[in-house]
Structure formats: C-alpha cells, structure tokens
Amino acid sequence: MTYTPQRPPISESSDQLRARIPGWGVDLDPKNRPSVPKLQYQEDLTGAHWEFPERQQEKWPRERSPEHKFLTPVFGTACPPRGLSGAIRKVAYRYSEGRATHWLLLMAGDRVDAVENHLKSFLTPHPDNPITETGVLSEFSHHGLASRFGQKRADLNHQPLDPIIVGGPWILAGGLVYVACRALKKGIGSRS
C-alpha cells in the first residue's frame, strides 16, 4: 500500500517470471548488476518514522482522481476551486487521468479562470492593461522587427496570428460593451 513503510508486495518472483515468460530477465543476473545492493529491502534504512503519515486537514472537499483510493496525505491549498472554473475542474475529476476528457476539462478550467481573473481586475483600481502586459511595447523598444527578418525562427509561422489571438478577445469584449451600452441607452430613451 502506498504511503506506508512496508515493502510493496511483489506479485511474482523472478524465477516464476522466468518460468512463465521465455527469455525474461536474461540480462538481469544479480552477480553482474552493480545496483543490486541498492535494490535490497533494508528495513532499518527506509527512513520512515511512521506507520502512515499524518493527514493534512481538508479546508474544503478536495478533487481526487478515480484511480486513487483516497486523497494523498499532503496536498496543495494555494488555489481553492471557485466560480465556473472550479466547477469545470470538479467535473474533470470524475474522469480517469488516462482519458483526454480529464485533461481537456482541466485546460478549459484554466482558460475560464484566466477570463474570470481578467474580468475581476476591472473591479479593482488597477485593471489589467493589455498593452503593457502582453509585451506589445517591447516590439518597438527592443528591436522586434529586426529580430524577425533574416532569422530562422520556429515561431515565425504563427506570428501573423498573434495580434488576433492576443488582441481579438479584447476587441470583442470592447465591441460587446459598446453594443450593450447602446442597447441600454436606446432602452432608456424609449421609456422617456
């Protein structure tokens, strides 16, 4: 069992495997292997001073993959799941780590978390600034154009898309705010 000082059970011995699988372990003669002493289980050298490690307290229900019997004794608490991104991450843990659905949902949760934090920044005195935070100004101050011509850079193929990928969401958000304000103004004007 994981997290205990006992040696994990071995399903079959080397002799049993050699008898069952032709050619198994032909290169594993212990006399010729320098790592054999390291592989011997020495009970007094495990370093474990506990039968099972003390469990960390859960402040909220933690996500756990279905592959694991229980939550690990120690886990991170820096980013508690919250909002829509937290809900997406909780759904991701219903699926096995061996399935693409698990990882795609976790990546979607990260993207949603980024959008949530961008929107939350507008409620602060210092909202996100897409001009300075994306490094656009460094293109003019640190030889951005000169570094692209005459170079064999792998990222040159996608650079025409970068302004669309980085600036597109901000332009779309601005357009939606404009349309919403215009609809609100028209709605207020029609009541008068």
PDB file of C-alpha atoms in Angstrom:
ATOM      1  CA  MET A   1       0.000   0.000   0.000  1.00  0.00           C
ATOM      2  CA  THR A   2       1.252   3.457  -0.816  1.00  0.00           C
ATOM      3  CA  TYR A   3       2.479   5.831   1.936  1.00  0.00           C
ATOM      4  CA  THR A   4       3.357   3.040   4.374  1.00  0.00           C
ATOM      5  CA  PRO A   5       6.852   1.841   5.356  1.00  0.00           C
ATOM      6  CA  GLN A   6       6.170  -1.779   4.332  1.00  0.00           C
ATOM      7  CA  ARG A   7       7.690  -3.094   1.147  1.00  0.00           C
ATOM      8  CA  PRO A   8       5.062  -3.337  -1.594  1.00  0.00           C
ATOM      9  CA  PRO A   9       4.026  -6.909  -2.358  1.00  0.00           C
ATOM     10  CA  ILE A  10       5.653  -8.458  -5.413  1.00  0.00           C
ATOM     11  CA  SER A  11       3.179 -10.427  -7.469  1.00  0.00           C
ATOM     12  CA  GLU A  12       5.683 -12.931  -8.850  1.00  0.00           C
ATOM     13  CA  SER A  13       9.303 -13.729  -8.117  1.00  0.00           C
ATOM     14  CA  SER A  14      11.998 -13.532 -10.777  1.00  0.00           C
ATOM     15  CA  ASP A  15      12.108 -17.334 -11.002  1.00  0.00           C
ATOM     16  CA  GLN A  16       8.351 -17.520 -11.544  1.00  0.00           C
ATOM     17  CA  LEU A  17       8.557 -14.885 -14.283  1.00  0.00           C
ATOM     18  CA  ARG A  18      11.456 -16.735 -15.988  1.00  0.00           C
ATOM     19  CA  ALA A  19       9.421 -19.946 -15.938  1.00  0.00           C
ATOM     20  CA  ARG A  20       6.313 -18.270 -17.335  1.00  0.00           C
ATOM     21  CA  ILE A  21       7.857 -15.868 -19.916  1.00  0.00           C
ATOM     22  CA  PRO A  22      10.524 -17.299 -22.247  1.00  0.00           C
ATOM     23  CA  GLY A  23      13.656 -15.142 -22.118  1.00  0.00           C
ATOM     24  CA  TRP A  24      12.504 -12.934 -19.268  1.00  0.00           C
ATOM     25  CA  GLY A  25      15.383 -11.392 -17.304  1.00  0.00           C
ATOM     26  CA  VAL A  26      18.228 -12.832 -19.370  1.00  0.00           C
ATOM     27  CA  ASP A  27      20.232  -9.653 -18.738  1.00  0.00           C
ATOM     28  CA  LEU A  28      19.377  -9.366 -15.042  1.00  0.00           C
ATOM     29  CA  ASP A  29      21.883 -11.711 -13.410  1.00  0.00           C
ATOM     30  CA  PRO A  30      22.298 -10.182  -9.912  1.00  0.00           C
ATOM     31  CA  LYS A  31      26.022 -11.019  -9.859  1.00  0.00           C
ATOM     32  CA  ASN A  32      26.629  -8.692 -12.817  1.00  0.00           C
ATOM     33  CA  ARG A  33      24.496  -5.776 -11.694  1.00  0.00           C
ATOM     34  CA  PRO A  34      26.120  -3.007  -9.631  1.00  0.00           C
ATOM     35  CA  SER A  35      22.752  -1.700  -8.413  1.00  0.00           C
ATOM     36  CA  VAL A  36      21.725  -4.927  -6.674  1.00  0.00           C
ATOM     37  CA  PRO A  37      22.726  -3.807  -3.135  1.00  0.00           C
ATOM     38  CA  LYS A  38      20.574  -0.687  -3.563  1.00  0.00           C
ATOM     39  CA  LEU A  39      17.610  -2.815  -4.550  1.00  0.00           C
ATOM     40  CA  GLN A  40      17.683  -4.962  -1.407  1.00  0.00           C
ATOM     41  CA  TYR A  41      14.985  -4.020   1.061  1.00  0.00           C
ATOM     42  CA  GLN A  42      16.664  -2.977   4.304  1.00  0.00           C
ATOM     43  CA  GLU A  43      14.064  -2.353   6.963  1.00  0.00           C
ATOM     44  CA  ASP A  44      16.299  -0.186   9.151  1.00  0.00           C
ATOM     45  CA  LEU A  45      17.218   2.153   6.248  1.00  0.00           C
ATOM     46  CA  THR A  46      13.780   3.124   4.954  1.00  0.00           C
ATOM     47  CA  GLY A  47      13.784   6.421   6.845  1.00  0.00           C
ATOM     48  CA  ALA A  48      10.090   6.120   7.643  1.00  0.00           C
ATOM     49  CA  HIS A  49       9.422   7.011  11.270  1.00  0.00           C
ATOM     50  CA  TRP A  50       5.671   6.496  10.989  1.00  0.00           C
ATOM     51  CA  GLU A  51       3.272   3.724  10.114  1.00  0.00           C
ATOM     52  CA  PHE A  52       1.176   6.113   7.996  1.00  0.00           C
ATOM     53  CA  PRO A  53       1.919   9.848   7.612  1.00  0.00           C
ATOM     54  CA  GLU A  54      -0.230  12.350   9.460  1.00  0.00           C
ATOM     55  CA  ARG A  55      -3.026  13.534   7.185  1.00  0.00           C
ATOM     56  CA  GLN A  56      -3.350  17.202   6.308  1.00  0.00           C
ATOM     57  CA  GLN A  57      -6.725  18.698   7.212  1.00  0.00           C
ATOM     58  CA  GLU A  58      -9.086  19.471   4.335  1.00  0.00           C
ATOM     59  CA  LYS A  59     -10.497  23.018   4.434  1.00  0.00           C
ATOM     60  CA  TRP A  60     -12.833  22.200   1.545  1.00  0.00           C
ATOM     61  CA  PRO A  61     -13.642  18.980  -0.354  1.00  0.00           C
ATOM     62  CA  ARG A  62     -10.599  18.221  -2.498  1.00  0.00           C
ATOM     63  CA  GLU A  63     -10.590  16.822  -6.019  1.00  0.00           C
ATOM     64  CA  ARG A  64      -9.345  13.254  -6.286  1.00  0.00           C
ATOM     65  CA  SER A  65      -8.814  11.120  -9.369  1.00  0.00           C
ATOM     66  CA  PRO A  66     -10.832   7.900  -9.537  1.00  0.00           C
ATOM     67  CA  GLU A  67      -7.549   5.967  -9.816  1.00  0.00           C
ATOM     68  CA  HIS A  68      -6.664   6.810  -6.220  1.00  0.00           C
ATOM     69  CA  LYS A  69      -8.295   5.094  -3.256  1.00  0.00           C
ATOM     70  CA  PHE A  70      -8.030   8.185  -1.073  1.00  0.00           C
ATOM     71  CA  LEU A  71      -6.610  11.680  -1.077  1.00  0.00           C
ATOM     72  CA  THR A  72      -2.847  11.907  -0.614  1.00  0.00           C
ATOM     73  CA  PRO A  73      -1.741  12.726   2.951  1.00  0.00           C
ATOM     74  CA  VAL A  74      -0.332  16.120   1.849  1.00  0.00           C
ATOM     75  CA  PHE A  75      -1.791  18.313  -0.900  1.00  0.00           C
ATOM     76  CA  GLY A  76      -1.697  21.889  -2.140  1.00  0.00           C
ATOM     77  CA  THR A  77      -4.064  24.554  -0.834  1.00  0.00           C
ATOM     78  CA  ALA A  78      -2.862  27.654  -2.696  1.00  0.00           C
ATOM     79  CA  CYS A  79      -5.656  27.794  -5.289  1.00  0.00           C
ATOM     80  CA  PRO A  80      -9.027  26.646  -3.969  1.00  0.00           C
ATOM     81  CA  PRO A  81     -11.553  25.918  -6.734  1.00  0.00           C
ATOM     82  CA  ARG A  82     -14.056  28.738  -7.120  1.00  0.00           C
ATOM     83  CA  GLY A  83     -16.508  30.043  -9.669  1.00  0.00           C
ATOM     84  CA  LEU A  84     -17.174  28.478 -13.035  1.00  0.00           C
ATOM     85  CA  SER A  85     -13.537  27.381 -13.400  1.00  0.00           C
ATOM     86  CA  GLY A  86     -13.746  25.460 -10.109  1.00  0.00           C
ATOM     87  CA  ALA A  87     -16.928  23.741 -11.255  1.00  0.00           C
ATOM     88  CA  ILE A  88     -15.240  22.719 -14.527  1.00  0.00           C
ATOM     89  CA  ARG A  89     -12.250  21.331 -12.616  1.00  0.00           C
ATOM     90  CA  LYS A  90     -14.525  19.322 -10.307  1.00  0.00           C
ATOM     91  CA  VAL A  91     -16.220  17.774 -13.342  1.00  0.00           C
ATOM     92  CA  ALA A  92     -12.775  16.903 -14.779  1.00  0.00           C
ATOM     93  CA  TYR A  93     -12.003  14.734 -11.752  1.00  0.00           C
ATOM     94  CA  ARG A  94     -14.968  12.482 -12.491  1.00  0.00           C
ATOM     95  CA  TYR A  95     -12.925  11.106 -15.401  1.00  0.00           C
ATOM     96  CA  SER A  96      -9.808   8.959 -15.299  1.00  0.00           C
ATOM     97  CA  GLU A  97      -6.426  10.620 -15.746  1.00  0.00           C
ATOM     98  CA  GLY A  98      -5.934   8.322 -18.731  1.00  0.00           C
ATOM     99  CA  ARG A  99      -8.720   9.999 -20.691  1.00  0.00           C
ATOM    100  CA  ALA A 100      -8.366  13.126 -22.789  1.00  0.00           C
ATOM    101  CA  THR A 101     -11.628  14.458 -21.339  1.00  0.00           C
ATOM    102  CA  HIS A 102      -9.954  14.840 -17.931  1.00  0.00           C
ATOM    103  CA  TRP A 103      -7.072  16.940 -19.251  1.00  0.00           C
ATOM    104  CA  LEU A 104      -9.154  18.953 -21.737  1.00  0.00           C
ATOM    105  CA  LEU A 105     -11.560  19.936 -18.975  1.00  0.00           C
ATOM    106  CA  LEU A 106      -8.638  20.952 -16.738  1.00  0.00           C
ATOM    107  CA  MET A 107      -7.228  23.120 -19.541  1.00  0.00           C
ATOM    108  CA  ALA A 108     -10.663  24.636 -20.158  1.00  0.00           C
ATOM    109  CA  GLY A 109     -10.892  25.365 -16.427  1.00  0.00           C
ATOM    110  CA  ASP A 110      -7.544  27.194 -16.610  1.00  0.00           C
ATOM    111  CA  ARG A 111      -8.728  29.327 -19.545  1.00  0.00           C
ATOM    112  CA  VAL A 112     -12.015  30.142 -17.797  1.00  0.00           C
ATOM    113  CA  ASP A 113     -10.042  31.026 -14.651  1.00  0.00           C
ATOM    114  CA  ALA A 114      -7.916  33.446 -16.683  1.00  0.00           C
ATOM    115  CA  VAL A 115     -11.026  35.131 -18.104  1.00  0.00           C
ATOM    116  CA  GLU A 116     -12.599  35.300 -14.633  1.00  0.00           C
ATOM    117  CA  ASN A 117      -9.483  36.994 -13.262  1.00  0.00           C
ATOM    118  CA  HIS A 118      -9.360  39.464 -16.175  1.00  0.00           C
ATOM    119  CA  LEU A 119     -12.991  40.397 -15.545  1.00  0.00           C
ATOM    120  CA  LYS A 120     -12.382  40.622 -11.790  1.00  0.00           C
ATOM    121  CA  SER A 121      -9.495  43.015 -12.439  1.00  0.00           C
ATOM    122  CA  PHE A 122     -11.977  45.566 -13.820  1.00  0.00           C
ATOM    123  CA  LEU A 123     -13.475  45.832 -10.333  1.00  0.00           C
ATOM    124  CA  THR A 124     -10.110  46.934  -8.892  1.00  0.00           C
ATOM    125  CA  PRO A 125      -8.497  50.383  -9.024  1.00  0.00           C
ATOM    126  CA  HIS A 126      -5.807  48.971 -11.367  1.00  0.00           C
ATOM    127  CA  PRO A 127      -7.436  46.785 -14.057  1.00  0.00           C
ATOM    128  CA  ASP A 128      -5.378  44.652 -16.446  1.00  0.00           C
ATOM    129  CA  ASN A 129      -3.670  46.617 -19.199  1.00  0.00           C
ATOM    130  CA  PRO A 130      -3.433  44.532 -22.391  1.00  0.00           C
ATOM    131  CA  ILE A 131      -0.936  46.927 -23.996  1.00  0.00           C
ATOM    132  CA  THR A 132       1.765  46.707 -21.335  1.00  0.00           C
ATOM    133  CA  GLU A 133       1.059  43.190 -20.034  1.00  0.00           C
ATOM    134  CA  THR A 134       1.281  41.451 -23.406  1.00  0.00           C
ATOM    135  CA  GLY A 135       4.685  42.933 -24.258  1.00  0.00           C
ATOM    136  CA  VAL A 136       3.467  44.810 -27.323  1.00  0.00           C
ATOM    137  CA  LEU A 137       5.503  47.902 -26.417  1.00  0.00           C
ATOM    138  CA  SER A 138       8.732  45.880 -26.317  1.00  0.00           C
ATOM    139  CA  GLU A 139       8.300  45.247 -30.042  1.00  0.00           C
ATOM    140  CA  PHE A 140       9.225  48.892 -30.613  1.00  0.00           C
ATOM    141  CA  SER A 141      11.835  49.319 -27.881  1.00  0.00           C
ATOM    142  CA  HIS A 142      13.750  46.021 -28.202  1.00  0.00           C
ATOM    143  CA  HIS A 143      14.215  45.542 -31.983  1.00  0.00           C
ATOM    144  CA  GLY A 144      11.086  43.459 -32.519  1.00  0.00           C
ATOM    145  CA  LEU A 145      11.019  43.725 -36.311  1.00  0.00           C
ATOM    146  CA  ALA A 146      14.781  43.286 -36.755  1.00  0.00           C
ATOM    147  CA  SER A 147      14.684  40.035 -34.817  1.00  0.00           C
ATOM    148  CA  ARG A 148      12.212  38.541 -37.305  1.00  0.00           C
ATOM    149  CA  PHE A 149      13.892  39.189 -40.638  1.00  0.00           C
ATOM    150  CA  GLY A 150      16.856  37.097 -41.783  1.00  0.00           C
ATOM    151  CA  GLN A 151      16.337  34.679 -38.912  1.00  0.00           C
ATOM    152  CA  LYS A 152      15.397  31.010 -38.965  1.00  0.00           C
ATOM    153  CA  ARG A 153      12.997  31.163 -36.051  1.00  0.00           C
ATOM    154  CA  ALA A 154      10.416  28.442 -35.466  1.00  0.00           C
ATOM    155  CA  ASP A 155       7.797  30.926 -34.251  1.00  0.00           C
ATOM    156  CA  LEU A 156       7.709  32.972 -37.470  1.00  0.00           C
ATOM    157  CA  ASN A 157       4.908  30.830 -38.924  1.00  0.00           C
ATOM    158  CA  HIS A 158       2.333  31.779 -36.310  1.00  0.00           C
ATOM    159  CA  GLN A 159       3.355  35.399 -35.716  1.00  0.00           C
ATOM    160  CA  PRO A 160       0.744  36.854 -38.090  1.00  0.00           C
ATOM    161  CA  LEU A 161      -1.908  35.217 -35.865  1.00  0.00           C
ATOM    162  CA  ASP A 162      -0.509  36.587 -32.600  1.00  0.00           C
ATOM    163  CA  PRO A 163      -2.232  40.008 -32.800  1.00  0.00           C
ATOM    164  CA  ILE A 164      -5.547  38.276 -33.483  1.00  0.00           C
ATOM    165  CA  ILE A 165      -5.110  35.774 -30.649  1.00  0.00           C
ATOM    166  CA  VAL A 166      -3.928  38.373 -28.123  1.00  0.00           C
ATOM    167  CA  GLY A 167      -5.919  41.428 -29.181  1.00  0.00           C
ATOM    168  CA  GLY A 168      -9.010  39.716 -30.585  1.00  0.00           C
ATOM    169  CA  PRO A 169     -10.670  38.924 -27.255  1.00  0.00           C
ATOM    170  CA  TRP A 170     -10.116  42.492 -26.034  1.00  0.00           C
ATOM    171  CA  ILE A 171     -11.600  43.978 -29.210  1.00  0.00           C
ATOM    172  CA  LEU A 172     -14.534  41.556 -28.989  1.00  0.00           C
ATOM    173  CA  ALA A 173     -15.117  42.459 -25.325  1.00  0.00           C
ATOM    174  CA  GLY A 174     -14.980  46.174 -26.175  1.00  0.00           C
ATOM    175  CA  GLY A 175     -17.478  45.656 -29.003  1.00  0.00           C
ATOM    176  CA  LEU A 176     -19.845  43.780 -26.704  1.00  0.00           C
ATOM    177  CA  VAL A 177     -19.642  46.545 -24.095  1.00  0.00           C
ATOM    178  CA  TYR A 178     -20.362  49.127 -26.830  1.00  0.00           C
ATOM    179  CA  VAL A 179     -23.380  47.170 -28.097  1.00  0.00           C
ATOM    180  CA  ALA A 180     -24.677  46.668 -24.545  1.00  0.00           C
ATOM    181  CA  CYS A 181     -24.306  50.375 -23.703  1.00  0.00           C
ATOM    182  CA  ARG A 182     -26.008  51.382 -26.945  1.00  0.00           C
ATOM    183  CA  ALA A 183     -28.910  48.970 -26.286  1.00  0.00           C
ATOM    184  CA  LEU A 184     -29.193  50.261 -22.726  1.00  0.00           C
ATOM    185  CA  LYS A 185     -29.230  53.874 -23.947  1.00  0.00           C
ATOM    186  CA  LYS A 186     -31.855  53.058 -26.563  1.00  0.00           C
ATOM    187  CA  GLY A 187     -33.975  51.266 -23.914  1.00  0.00           C
ATOM    188  CA  ILE A 188     -33.756  54.259 -21.548  1.00  0.00           C
ATOM    189  CA  GLY A 189     -34.538  56.713 -24.408  1.00  0.00           C
ATOM    190  CA  SER A 190     -37.650  54.825 -25.478  1.00  0.00           C
ATOM    191  CA  ARG A 191     -39.138  54.973 -21.949  1.00  0.00           C
ATOM    192  CA  SER A 192     -38.970  58.778 -21.832  1.00  0.00           C
TER     193      SER A 192
END
